[in-house]
Amino acid sequence: MFRLVLPLAFGLALTGCADTCANEIVSRLPSPDSNWDAVIFQRDCGATTGFSTQISVLPSGAQPIDSGNAFRADDDHGAARTGAWGGPWAEAKWLSSNKLLVRYAAKSRLFAQNQNVSDVAISYQIDVR
């Protein structure tokens, strides 16, 4: 009996560790040379987490499959202005083929704000509207 219960319990424990998050793309902005996309998305990880806004710099046409590799924020329990998707407002603008500007709502709670992703330099600006 023990030989059957232990593998079953181990298998159930592993299924509980599965990533249940889903990404909903808000916008996709190709770089001027079309090598990269700045992808803004909302990541939903279930009822116990709030809405987030995330941005990844990806090779053209690629889909975000994990958390944002450039920017991750939430609205800090309603403190920040939100976008239509429910997470804190943000936008991205290519300044050149390898320079990206990310603007985001004041009072956003930041979890990641990377200055470089692959060959792309990223600058950030708080929007106080």
Coordinates of C-alpha atoms in Angstrom, one line a residue:
M1 CA 0.0 0.0 0.0
F2 CA 2.8 2.4 1.0
R3 CA 4.4 1.8 -2.4
L4 CA 1.3 3.1 -4.2
V5 CA 0.5 6.0 -1.9
L6 CA 4.0 7.6 -2.0
P7 CA 4.2 8.0 -5.8
L8 CA 0.6 9.2 -6.0
A9 CA 1.3 11.9 -3.3
F10 CA 4.5 12.9 -5.0
G11 CA 2.6 13.3 -8.4
L12 CA -0.1 15.4 -6.8
A13 CA 2.5 17.6 -5.2
L14 CA 4.1 18.3 -8.5
T15 CA 0.9 19.2 -10.3
G16 CA 0.3 21.8 -7.5
C17 CA 3.6 23.5 -8.6
A18 CA 2.5 24.1 -12.2
D19 CA 2.6 27.7 -13.5
T20 CA -1.1 28.7 -13.7
C21 CA -0.4 32.2 -15.0
A22 CA -1.7 33.5 -18.3
N23 CA -0.5 36.5 -20.3
E24 CA -3.0 38.8 -22.2
I25 CA -1.2 41.0 -24.7
V26 CA -2.3 44.6 -24.5
S27 CA -0.1 45.9 -27.4
R28 CA 2.9 45.0 -29.5
L29 CA 5.2 47.6 -30.9
P30 CA 7.9 46.6 -33.5
S31 CA 11.2 48.3 -33.4
P32 CA 12.1 50.5 -36.4
D33 CA 14.3 47.8 -37.9
S34 CA 11.6 45.1 -37.1
N35 CA 14.1 43.0 -35.2
W36 CA 12.4 43.4 -31.8
D37 CA 8.9 43.8 -30.4
A38 CA 8.1 45.6 -27.2
V39 CA 5.2 43.6 -25.9
I40 CA 3.0 45.1 -23.2
F41 CA 0.8 42.5 -21.4
Q42 CA -1.2 41.8 -18.4
R43 CA -0.2 38.7 -16.4
D44 CA -2.9 37.0 -14.5
C45 CA -1.8 34.5 -11.9
G46 CA -5.2 33.8 -10.3
A47 CA -7.5 35.2 -7.7
T48 CA -4.9 35.7 -5.1
T49 CA -2.9 38.3 -7.1
G50 CA -3.9 41.6 -8.5
F51 CA -3.6 42.9 -12.1
S52 CA -0.1 43.6 -13.3
T53 CA 1.4 45.4 -16.3
Q54 CA 4.5 43.8 -17.8
I55 CA 6.7 44.6 -20.7
S56 CA 9.0 42.3 -22.6
V57 CA 11.5 43.0 -25.3
L58 CA 11.3 39.9 -27.6
P59 CA 12.5 38.9 -31.0
S60 CA 10.0 40.0 -33.6
G61 CA 6.8 37.8 -33.5
A62 CA 7.7 36.0 -30.3
Q63 CA 5.2 35.6 -27.5
P64 CA 5.7 36.3 -23.8
I65 CA 5.6 33.0 -22.0
D66 CA 6.8 34.2 -18.6
S67 CA 7.0 37.4 -16.6
G68 CA 8.1 40.6 -18.3
N69 CA 11.9 40.7 -19.0
A70 CA 12.0 44.5 -19.0
F71 CA 9.2 45.9 -16.7
R72 CA 6.8 44.5 -14.1
A73 CA 4.5 46.5 -11.9
D74 CA 1.1 46.5 -10.2
D75 CA -1.2 49.3 -9.1
D76 CA -0.2 49.1 -5.4
H77 CA -3.7 48.3 -4.2
G78 CA -5.4 51.0 -6.3
A79 CA -2.8 53.8 -5.8
A80 CA -1.7 54.0 -9.4
R81 CA -3.8 55.0 -12.4
T82 CA -4.8 51.9 -14.3
G83 CA -5.1 51.1 -18.0
A84 CA -8.1 49.6 -19.8
W85 CA -6.6 46.1 -19.1
G86 CA -6.8 46.5 -15.3
G87 CA -3.1 46.8 -14.5
P88 CA -1.2 50.1 -14.0
W89 CA -1.1 52.3 -17.1
A90 CA 2.1 52.1 -19.1
E91 CA 3.2 52.7 -22.7
A92 CA 6.3 52.0 -24.7
K93 CA 7.9 54.0 -27.5
W94 CA 10.9 53.1 -29.7
L95 CA 13.4 56.0 -29.9
S96 CA 15.6 54.0 -32.3
S97 CA 16.1 50.4 -33.3
N98 CA 17.9 49.7 -30.0
K99 CA 16.5 52.3 -27.6
L100 CA 13.1 52.0 -25.9
L101 CA 11.3 54.5 -23.7
V102 CA 8.8 53.1 -21.2
R103 CA 6.4 55.5 -19.5
Y104 CA 4.3 54.3 -16.5
A105 CA 1.8 55.6 -14.0
A106 CA 3.0 57.4 -10.9
K107 CA 2.5 55.4 -7.7
S108 CA 3.0 52.0 -9.6
R109 CA 4.6 49.4 -7.4
L110 CA 7.7 48.3 -9.4
F111 CA 9.0 44.7 -9.3
A112 CA 11.4 45.0 -12.3
Q113 CA 12.8 47.9 -14.3
N114 CA 15.7 46.5 -16.3
Q115 CA 17.9 49.0 -18.2
N116 CA 19.0 46.5 -20.9
V117 CA 17.4 43.5 -22.5
S118 CA 19.5 41.8 -25.1
D119 CA 20.8 44.6 -27.4
V120 CA 18.1 47.1 -26.4
A121 CA 18.7 50.0 -23.9
I122 CA 15.6 50.9 -21.9
S123 CA 14.8 54.2 -20.2
Y124 CA 11.9 54.9 -17.9
Q125 CA 9.8 57.9 -17.2
I126 CA 7.1 58.4 -14.6
D127 CA 3.8 59.8 -15.9
V128 CA 2.1 62.0 -13.2
R129 CA -1.3 62.4 -15.0

